[in-house]
C-alpha positions as a printed NumPy array, in Angstrom:
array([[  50.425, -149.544,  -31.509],
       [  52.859, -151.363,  -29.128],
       [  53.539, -151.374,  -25.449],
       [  57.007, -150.138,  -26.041],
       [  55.915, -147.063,  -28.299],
       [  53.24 , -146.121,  -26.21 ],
       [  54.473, -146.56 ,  -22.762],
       [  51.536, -148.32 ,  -21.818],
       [  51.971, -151.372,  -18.682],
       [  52.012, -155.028,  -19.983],
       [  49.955, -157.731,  -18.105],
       [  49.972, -161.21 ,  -18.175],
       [  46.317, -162.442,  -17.853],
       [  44.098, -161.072,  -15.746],
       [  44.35 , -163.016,  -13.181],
       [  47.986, -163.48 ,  -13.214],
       [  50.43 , -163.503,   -9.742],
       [  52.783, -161.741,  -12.178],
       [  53.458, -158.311,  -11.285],
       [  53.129, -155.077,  -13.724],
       [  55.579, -154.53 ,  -15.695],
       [  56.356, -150.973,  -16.939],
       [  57.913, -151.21 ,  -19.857],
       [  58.951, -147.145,  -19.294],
       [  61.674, -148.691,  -17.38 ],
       [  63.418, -149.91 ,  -19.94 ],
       [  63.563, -146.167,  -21.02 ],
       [  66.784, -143.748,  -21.024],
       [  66.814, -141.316,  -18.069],
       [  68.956, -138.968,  -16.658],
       [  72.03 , -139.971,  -15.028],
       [  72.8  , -143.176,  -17.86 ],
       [  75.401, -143.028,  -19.652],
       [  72.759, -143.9  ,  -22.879],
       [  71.113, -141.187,  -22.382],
       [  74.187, -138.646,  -21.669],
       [  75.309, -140.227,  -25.239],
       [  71.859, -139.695,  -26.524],
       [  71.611, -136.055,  -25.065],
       [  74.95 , -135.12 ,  -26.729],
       [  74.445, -136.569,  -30.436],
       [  71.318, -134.678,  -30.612],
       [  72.989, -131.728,  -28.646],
       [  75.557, -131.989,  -31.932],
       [  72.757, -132.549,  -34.294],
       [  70.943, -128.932,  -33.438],
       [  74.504, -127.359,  -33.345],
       [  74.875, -128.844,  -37.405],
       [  71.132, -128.633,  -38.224],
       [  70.488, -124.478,  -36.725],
       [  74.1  , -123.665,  -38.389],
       [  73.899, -124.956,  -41.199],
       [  70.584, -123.426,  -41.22 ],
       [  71.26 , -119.728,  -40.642],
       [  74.359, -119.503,  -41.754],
       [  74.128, -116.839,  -44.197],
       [  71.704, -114.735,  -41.988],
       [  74.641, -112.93 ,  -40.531],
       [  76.567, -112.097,  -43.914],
       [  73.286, -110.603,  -45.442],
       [  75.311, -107.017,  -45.458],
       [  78.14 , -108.714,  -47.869],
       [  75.847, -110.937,  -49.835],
       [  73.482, -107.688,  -50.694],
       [  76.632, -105.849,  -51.468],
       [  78.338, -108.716,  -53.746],
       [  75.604, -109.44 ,  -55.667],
       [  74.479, -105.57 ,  -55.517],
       [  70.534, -106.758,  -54.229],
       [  68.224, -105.651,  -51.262],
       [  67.896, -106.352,  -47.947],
       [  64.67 , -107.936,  -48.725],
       [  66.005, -110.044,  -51.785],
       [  69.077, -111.252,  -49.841],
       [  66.788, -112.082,  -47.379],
       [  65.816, -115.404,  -49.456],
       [  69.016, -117.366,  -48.775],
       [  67.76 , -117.147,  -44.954],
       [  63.721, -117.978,  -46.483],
       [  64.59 , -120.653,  -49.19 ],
       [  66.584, -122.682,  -46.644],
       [  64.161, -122.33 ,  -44.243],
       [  61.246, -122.89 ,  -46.816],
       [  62.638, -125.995,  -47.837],
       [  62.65 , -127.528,  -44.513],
       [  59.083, -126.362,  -43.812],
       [  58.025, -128.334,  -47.358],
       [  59.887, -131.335,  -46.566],
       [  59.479, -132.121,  -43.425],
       [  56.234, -133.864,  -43.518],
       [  57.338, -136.253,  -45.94 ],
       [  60.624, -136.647,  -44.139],
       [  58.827, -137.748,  -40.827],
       [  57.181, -140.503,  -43.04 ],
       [  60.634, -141.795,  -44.076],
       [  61.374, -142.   ,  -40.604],
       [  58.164, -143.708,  -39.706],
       [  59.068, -146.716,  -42.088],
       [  63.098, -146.447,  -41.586],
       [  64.113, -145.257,  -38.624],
       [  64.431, -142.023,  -36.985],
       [  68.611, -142.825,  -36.778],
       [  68.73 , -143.64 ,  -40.35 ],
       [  66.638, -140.411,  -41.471],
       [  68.643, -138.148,  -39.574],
       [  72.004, -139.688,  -40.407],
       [  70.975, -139.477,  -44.187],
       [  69.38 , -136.011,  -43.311],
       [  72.651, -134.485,  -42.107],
       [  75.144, -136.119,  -44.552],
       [  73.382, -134.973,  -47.318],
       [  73.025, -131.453,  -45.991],
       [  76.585, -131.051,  -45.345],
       [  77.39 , -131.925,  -48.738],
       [  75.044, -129.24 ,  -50.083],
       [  76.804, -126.776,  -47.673],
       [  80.293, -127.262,  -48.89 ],
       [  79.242, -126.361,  -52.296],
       [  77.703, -123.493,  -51.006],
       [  80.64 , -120.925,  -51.32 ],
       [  81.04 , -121.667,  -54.934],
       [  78.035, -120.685,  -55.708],
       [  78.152, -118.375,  -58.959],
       [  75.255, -115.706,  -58.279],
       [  72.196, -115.041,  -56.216],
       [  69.951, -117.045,  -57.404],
       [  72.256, -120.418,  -57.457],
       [  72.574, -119.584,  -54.055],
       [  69.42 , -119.919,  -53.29 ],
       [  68.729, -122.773,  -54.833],
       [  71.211, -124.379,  -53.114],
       [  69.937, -122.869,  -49.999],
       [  66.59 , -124.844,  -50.755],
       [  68.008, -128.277,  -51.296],
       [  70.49 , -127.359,  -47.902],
       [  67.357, -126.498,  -46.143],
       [  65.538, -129.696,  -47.593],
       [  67.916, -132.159,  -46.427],
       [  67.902, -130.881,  -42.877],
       [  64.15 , -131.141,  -42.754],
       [  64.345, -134.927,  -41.878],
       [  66.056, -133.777,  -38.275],
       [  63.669, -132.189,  -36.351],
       [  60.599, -133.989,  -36.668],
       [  63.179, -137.38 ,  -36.379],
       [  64.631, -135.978,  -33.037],
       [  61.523, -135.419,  -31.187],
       [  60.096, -138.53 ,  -32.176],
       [  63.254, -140.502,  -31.23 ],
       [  62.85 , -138.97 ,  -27.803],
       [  59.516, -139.603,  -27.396],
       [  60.218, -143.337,  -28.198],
       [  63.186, -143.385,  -26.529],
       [  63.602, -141.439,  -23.124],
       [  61.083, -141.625,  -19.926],
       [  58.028, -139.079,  -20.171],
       [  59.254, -137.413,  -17.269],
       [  62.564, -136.728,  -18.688],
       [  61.131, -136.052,  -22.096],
       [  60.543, -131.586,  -21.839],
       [  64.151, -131.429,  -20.5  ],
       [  65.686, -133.725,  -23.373],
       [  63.757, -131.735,  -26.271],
       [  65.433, -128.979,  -24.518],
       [  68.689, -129.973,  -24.754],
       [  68.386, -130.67 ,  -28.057],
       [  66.493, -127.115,  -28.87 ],
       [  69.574, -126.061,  -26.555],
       [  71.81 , -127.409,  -29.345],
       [  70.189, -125.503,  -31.631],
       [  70.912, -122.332,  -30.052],
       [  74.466, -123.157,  -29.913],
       [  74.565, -124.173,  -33.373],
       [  72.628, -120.449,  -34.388],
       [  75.301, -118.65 ,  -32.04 ],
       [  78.153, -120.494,  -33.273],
       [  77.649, -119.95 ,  -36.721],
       [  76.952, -116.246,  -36.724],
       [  79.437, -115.732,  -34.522],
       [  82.094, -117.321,  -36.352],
       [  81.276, -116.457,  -39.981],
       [  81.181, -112.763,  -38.524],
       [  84.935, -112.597,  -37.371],
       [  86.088, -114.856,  -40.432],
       [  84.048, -113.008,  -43.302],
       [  85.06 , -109.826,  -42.05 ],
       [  89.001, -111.014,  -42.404],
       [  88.473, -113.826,  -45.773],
       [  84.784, -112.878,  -46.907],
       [  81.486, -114.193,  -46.795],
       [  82.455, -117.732,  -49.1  ],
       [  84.889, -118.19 ,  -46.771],
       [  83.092, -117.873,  -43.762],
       [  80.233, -120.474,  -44.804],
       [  82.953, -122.919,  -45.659],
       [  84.102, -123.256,  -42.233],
       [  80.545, -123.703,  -40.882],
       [  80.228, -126.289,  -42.84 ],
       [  83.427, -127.893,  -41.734],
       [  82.27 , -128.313,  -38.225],
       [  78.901, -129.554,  -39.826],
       [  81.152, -132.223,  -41.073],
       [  82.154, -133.082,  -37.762],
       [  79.331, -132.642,  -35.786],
       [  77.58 , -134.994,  -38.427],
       [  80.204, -137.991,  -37.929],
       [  80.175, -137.373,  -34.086],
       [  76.782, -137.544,  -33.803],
       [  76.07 , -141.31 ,  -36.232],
       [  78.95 , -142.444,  -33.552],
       [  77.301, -141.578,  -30.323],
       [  73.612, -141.793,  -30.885],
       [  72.433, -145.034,  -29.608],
       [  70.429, -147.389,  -31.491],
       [  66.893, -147.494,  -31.168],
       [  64.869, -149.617,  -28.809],
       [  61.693, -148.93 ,  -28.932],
       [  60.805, -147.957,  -32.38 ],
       [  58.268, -149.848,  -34.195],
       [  58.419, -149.173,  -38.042],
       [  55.003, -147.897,  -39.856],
       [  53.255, -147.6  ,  -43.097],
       [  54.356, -145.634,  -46.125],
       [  51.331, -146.094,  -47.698],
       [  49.704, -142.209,  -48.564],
       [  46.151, -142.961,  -47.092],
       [  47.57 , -143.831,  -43.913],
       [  49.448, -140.771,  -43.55 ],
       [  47.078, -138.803,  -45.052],
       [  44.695, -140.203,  -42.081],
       [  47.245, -139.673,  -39.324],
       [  47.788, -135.786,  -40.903],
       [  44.052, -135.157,  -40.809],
       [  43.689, -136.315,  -37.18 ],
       [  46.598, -134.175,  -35.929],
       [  45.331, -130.851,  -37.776],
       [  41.619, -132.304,  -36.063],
       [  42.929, -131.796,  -32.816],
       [  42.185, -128.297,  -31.267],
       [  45.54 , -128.411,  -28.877],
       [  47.562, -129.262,  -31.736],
       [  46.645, -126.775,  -34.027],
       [  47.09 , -124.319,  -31.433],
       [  50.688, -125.517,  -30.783],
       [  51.667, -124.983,  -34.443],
       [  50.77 , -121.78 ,  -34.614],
       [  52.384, -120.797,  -31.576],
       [  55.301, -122.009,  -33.121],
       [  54.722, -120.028,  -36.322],
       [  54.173, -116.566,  -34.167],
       [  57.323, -117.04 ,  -32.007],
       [  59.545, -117.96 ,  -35.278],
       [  58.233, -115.02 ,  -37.262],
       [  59.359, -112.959,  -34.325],
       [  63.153, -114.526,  -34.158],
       [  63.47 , -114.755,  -38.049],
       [  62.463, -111.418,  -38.795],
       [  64.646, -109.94 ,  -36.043],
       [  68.04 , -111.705,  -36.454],
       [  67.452, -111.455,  -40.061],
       [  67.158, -107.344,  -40.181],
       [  69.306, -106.886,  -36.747],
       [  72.628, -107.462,  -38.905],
       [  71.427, -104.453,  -41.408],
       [  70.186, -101.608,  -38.435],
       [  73.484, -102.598,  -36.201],
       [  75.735, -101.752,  -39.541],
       [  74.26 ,  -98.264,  -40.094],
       [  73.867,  -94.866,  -37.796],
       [  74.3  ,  -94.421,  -35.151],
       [  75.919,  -97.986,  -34.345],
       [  78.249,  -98.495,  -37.232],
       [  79.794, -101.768,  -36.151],
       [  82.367, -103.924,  -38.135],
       [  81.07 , -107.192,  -39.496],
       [  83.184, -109.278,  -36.598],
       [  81.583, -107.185,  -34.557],
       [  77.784, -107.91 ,  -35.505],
       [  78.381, -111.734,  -35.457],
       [  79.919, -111.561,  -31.765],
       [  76.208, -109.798,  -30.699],
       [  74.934, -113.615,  -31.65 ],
       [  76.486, -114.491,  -28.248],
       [  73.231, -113.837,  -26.485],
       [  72.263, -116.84 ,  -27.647],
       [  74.042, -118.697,  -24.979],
       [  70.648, -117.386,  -22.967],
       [  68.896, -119.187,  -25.488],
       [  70.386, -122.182,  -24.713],
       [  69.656, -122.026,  -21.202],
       [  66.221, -121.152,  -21.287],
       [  65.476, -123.818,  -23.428],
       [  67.595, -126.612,  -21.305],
       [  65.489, -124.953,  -18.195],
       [  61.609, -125.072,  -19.807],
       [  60.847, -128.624,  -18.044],
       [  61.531, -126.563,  -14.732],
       [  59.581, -123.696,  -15.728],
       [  56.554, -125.948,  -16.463],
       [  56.712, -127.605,  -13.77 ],
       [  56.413, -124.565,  -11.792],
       [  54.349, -122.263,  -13.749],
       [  52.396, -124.963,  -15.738],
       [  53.02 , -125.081,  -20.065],
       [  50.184, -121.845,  -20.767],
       [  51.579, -120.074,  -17.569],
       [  55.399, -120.638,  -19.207],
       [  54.424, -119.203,  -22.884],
       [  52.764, -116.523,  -20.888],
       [  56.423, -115.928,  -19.556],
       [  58.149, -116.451,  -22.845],
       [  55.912, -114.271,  -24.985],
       [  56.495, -111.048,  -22.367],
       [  59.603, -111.876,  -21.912],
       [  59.644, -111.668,  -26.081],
       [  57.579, -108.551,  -26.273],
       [  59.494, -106.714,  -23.455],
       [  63.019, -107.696,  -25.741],
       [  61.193, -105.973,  -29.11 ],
       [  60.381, -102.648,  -27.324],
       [  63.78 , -102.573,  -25.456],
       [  65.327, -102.854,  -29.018],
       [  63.906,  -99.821,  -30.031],
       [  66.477,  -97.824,  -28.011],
       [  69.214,  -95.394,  -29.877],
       [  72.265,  -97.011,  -27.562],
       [  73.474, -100.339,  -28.221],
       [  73.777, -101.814,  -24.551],
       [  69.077, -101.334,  -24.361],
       [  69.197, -103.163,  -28.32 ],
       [  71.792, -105.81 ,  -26.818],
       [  69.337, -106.413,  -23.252],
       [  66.464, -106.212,  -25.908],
       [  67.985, -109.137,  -27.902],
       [  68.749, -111.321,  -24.59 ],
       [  64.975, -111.096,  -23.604],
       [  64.014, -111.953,  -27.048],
       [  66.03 , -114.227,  -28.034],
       [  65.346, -116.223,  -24.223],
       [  61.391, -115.956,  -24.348],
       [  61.632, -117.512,  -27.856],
       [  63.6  , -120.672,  -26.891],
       [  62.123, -120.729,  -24.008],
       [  58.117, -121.157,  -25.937],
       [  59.849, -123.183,  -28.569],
       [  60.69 , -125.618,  -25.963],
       [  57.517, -125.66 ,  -24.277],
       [  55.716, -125.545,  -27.605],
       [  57.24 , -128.364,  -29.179],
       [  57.586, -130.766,  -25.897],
       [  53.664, -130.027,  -25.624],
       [  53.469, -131.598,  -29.311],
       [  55.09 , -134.862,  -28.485],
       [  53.248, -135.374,  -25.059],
       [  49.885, -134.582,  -26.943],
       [  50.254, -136.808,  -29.928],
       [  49.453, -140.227,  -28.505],
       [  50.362, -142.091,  -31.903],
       [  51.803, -140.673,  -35.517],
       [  54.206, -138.969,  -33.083],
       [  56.557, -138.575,  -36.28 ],
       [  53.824, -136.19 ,  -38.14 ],
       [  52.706, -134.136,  -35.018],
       [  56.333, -133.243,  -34.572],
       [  56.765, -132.653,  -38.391],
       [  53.813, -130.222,  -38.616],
       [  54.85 , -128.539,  -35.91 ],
       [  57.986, -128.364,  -37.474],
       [  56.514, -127.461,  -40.745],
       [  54.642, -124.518,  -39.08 ],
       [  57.513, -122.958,  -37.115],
       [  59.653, -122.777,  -40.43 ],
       [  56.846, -121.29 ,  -42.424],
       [  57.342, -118.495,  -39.685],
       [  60.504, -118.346,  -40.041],
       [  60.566, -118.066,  -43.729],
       [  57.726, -115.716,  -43.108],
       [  59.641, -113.389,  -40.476],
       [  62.163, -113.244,  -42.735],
       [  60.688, -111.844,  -45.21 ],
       [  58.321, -109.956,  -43.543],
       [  60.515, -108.575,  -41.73 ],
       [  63.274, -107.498,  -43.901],
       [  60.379, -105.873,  -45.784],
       [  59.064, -103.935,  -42.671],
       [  62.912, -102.538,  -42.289],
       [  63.037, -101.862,  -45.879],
       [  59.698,  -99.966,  -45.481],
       [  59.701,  -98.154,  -42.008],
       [  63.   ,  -99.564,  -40.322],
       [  63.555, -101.279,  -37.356],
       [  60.459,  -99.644,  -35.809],
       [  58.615, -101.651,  -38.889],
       [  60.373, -105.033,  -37.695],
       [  59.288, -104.817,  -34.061],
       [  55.882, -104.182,  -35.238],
       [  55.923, -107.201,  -36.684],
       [  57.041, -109.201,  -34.185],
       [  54.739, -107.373,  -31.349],
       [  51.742, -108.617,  -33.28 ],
       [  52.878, -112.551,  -33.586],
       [  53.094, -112.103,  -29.985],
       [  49.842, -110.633,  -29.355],
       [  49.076, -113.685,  -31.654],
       [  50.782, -115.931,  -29.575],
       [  49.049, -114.808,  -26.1  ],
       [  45.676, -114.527,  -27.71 ],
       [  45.92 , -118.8  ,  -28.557],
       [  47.509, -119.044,  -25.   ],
       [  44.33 , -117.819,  -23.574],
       [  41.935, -118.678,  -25.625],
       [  43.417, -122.227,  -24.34 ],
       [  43.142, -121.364,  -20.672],
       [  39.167, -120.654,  -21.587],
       [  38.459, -123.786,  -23.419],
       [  40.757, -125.798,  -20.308],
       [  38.627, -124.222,  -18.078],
       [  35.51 , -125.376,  -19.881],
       [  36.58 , -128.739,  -20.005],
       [  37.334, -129.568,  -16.637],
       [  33.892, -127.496,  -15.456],
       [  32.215, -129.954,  -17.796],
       [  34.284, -133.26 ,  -16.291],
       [  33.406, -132.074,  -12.963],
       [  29.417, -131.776,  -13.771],
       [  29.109, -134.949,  -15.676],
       [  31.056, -136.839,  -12.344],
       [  28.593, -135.363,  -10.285],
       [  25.493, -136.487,  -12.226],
       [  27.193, -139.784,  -12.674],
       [  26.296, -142.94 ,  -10.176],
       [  29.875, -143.207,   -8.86 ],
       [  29.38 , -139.239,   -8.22 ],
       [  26.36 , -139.142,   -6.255]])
């Protein structure tokens, strides 16, 4: 691998008068205007990808009444989409190993947005969700693509806080698009309402090609399936890796089974609240997008295991506030939740791309890969829990992907703490330790 994708120092000879050169330096940081530019078209790319995304999550209620279905079978135009992008995403990353992270994501995001405005015409349930799928599909060459591009591309010690701007983005884009198919499906109808969403797709898509600056330090790989079959079995060989993905998984199950049902309990007794209503309640994830643009401080302060201790309490205290009868406890409940969840995803995922010292593309993307399976999974999951025991069922679920998630958090701590004990003995029975 190169100097420029590794970050490593160049030297000139050994012996060489010429002084180190860090090639980091050559880097975006904050306070460019490259990487305000870059910080922005990926900002715009989680706004498209996360609306896009979700955007039928908050017209379940009409969906299940047009086409006259369940909660739980509705619940498939949230999982397929999602689904798709878990399946894809791994070979997606490979595309962008040989072609470019820019050109993946551009192609990602055009394509998507096509799928999207043929989305309203769709003729029954299960064209929808086929659609859905392919929507879901397309987008799956963005996230893996974005994390690698700032791995490559921005200074390590600016790289948590740009992953979570762009995991900020996404929040936006998950707000936005609830918020505004709410108010305009409740006035034109659910067709309607994902029309517009993916109007502003279209123009977060053609913003985005125009501001994101070219690569510089991206050095294109192999396509060839060994190799990436070689660079997959490392990653999944790597104990802090593996743990990462499924803390991923555990925090998504807990967001997609909860913003999935949340639109169902809020639209019966004793709440009873218009449609326009229920999407403006996806507000809250304006805290989403600030815990996420905050997690570099939080690590830095806390450490990454003490910060998804934070998130996941913060996550479990959110489920069990939720449980209230009164809407203002549900509505605090859904601020806590929804905050510790971007606020491990960040954490989580800048963990990935600090860990993976080469086949950064494929970390990312099975990371990726993992966190949609729980999303596909908490949506289904937990539209079945509602269907089965109501809301109580749903928090349930996501209470025990948290106890999941702090179980792997400490079981990390322990096998941390092991390691360094055994550093420390082996430097004291070494020469240089005596």
């Amino acid at each position: 691998m190169s100097p420029a994708s590794t970050g490593a120092s160049t030297v000139v000879g050994a012996a060489s008068a010429v002084p180190v050169v860090d090639v980091a330096d050559s880097r975006m940081a904050p306070g460019g205007s490259g990487y305000r530019r870059m910080s922005f078209a990926l900002f715009l790319a989680g706004v498209a990808t996360f609306a896009l995304l979700y955007s039928t999550q908050a017209l379940l209620p009409l969906i299940s009444g047009e086409f006259g279905v369940a909660p739980s079978e509705a619940s498939w135009t949230v999982a397929a989409a999602t689904g798709g992008l878990a399946v894809f995403v791994l070979p997606m990353s490979a595309l962008s190993e040989r072609f470019g992270r820019r050109t993946v994501m551009t192609g990602s995001l055009v394509v998507a947005v096509a799928v999207g405005l043929l989305v309203p015409f769709a003729p029954s349930l299960g064209v929808l969700v086929v659609l859905r799928a392919l929507q879901g599909a397309a987008l799956a060459g963005l996230p893996a693509s974005a994390t690698a591009y700032l791995a490559e591309e921005v200074r390590p010690k600016a790289l948590v806080t740009a992953i979570g701007l762009f995991v900020a983005g996404n929040s936006v884009g998950g707000m936005s698009g609830r918020v505004i198919t709410g108010w305009v499906a409740q006035e034109w109808g659910w067709r309607v309402a994902v029309g517009v969403i993916g109007a502003i797709a279209v123009a977060c898509a053609v913003a985005f090609r125009l501001l994101l600056p070219a690569p510089r330090h991206f050095v294109a790989g192999s396509l060839r399936p060994r190799v990436l079959a070689r660079t997959v079995r490392e990653h999944l060989a790597d104990p802090l890796l593996c743990r990462l993905y499924a803390i991923g998984a555990l925090f998504m199950t807990v967001f997609g089974g909860v913003y999935t049902v949340i639109g169902y309990r809020l639209t019966e007794a004793p709440f009873s609240l218009p449609q326009g209503v229920i999407g403006s309640i996806f507000l809250v994830y304006l805290v989403g997008t600030v815990s996420a643009s905050t997690a570099g401080r939080l690590v830095g302060r806390l450490g990454r295991r003490g910060a998804l201790y934070l998130a996941g309490g913060t996550t479990a205290t959110g489920l069990v506030l939720s449980l209230a009868g009164s809407l203002v406890p549900v509505l605090l409940g859904l601020v806590l939740i929804t905050a510790g969840f971007f606020a491990g995803h960040a954490v989580a995922s800048s963990a990935v791309s600090k860990t993976a010292t080469r086949g950064r593309a494929q970390a990312s993307a099975l990371y990726q890969s993992a966190y949609y399976i729980g999303s596909s999974a908490g949506s289904t999951i937990g539209a079945m829990a509602f269907h089965a025991g109501g809301w109580t069922g749903t928090v349930g679920v996501g209470l025990l992907a948290i106890l999941g998630v702090v179980t792997i958090t400490v079981f990390g701590t322990r096998a941390a703490r092991v390691a360094e004990r055994r550093q420390r003995r082996f430097a004291s029975l070494s020469p240089s330790g005596v």
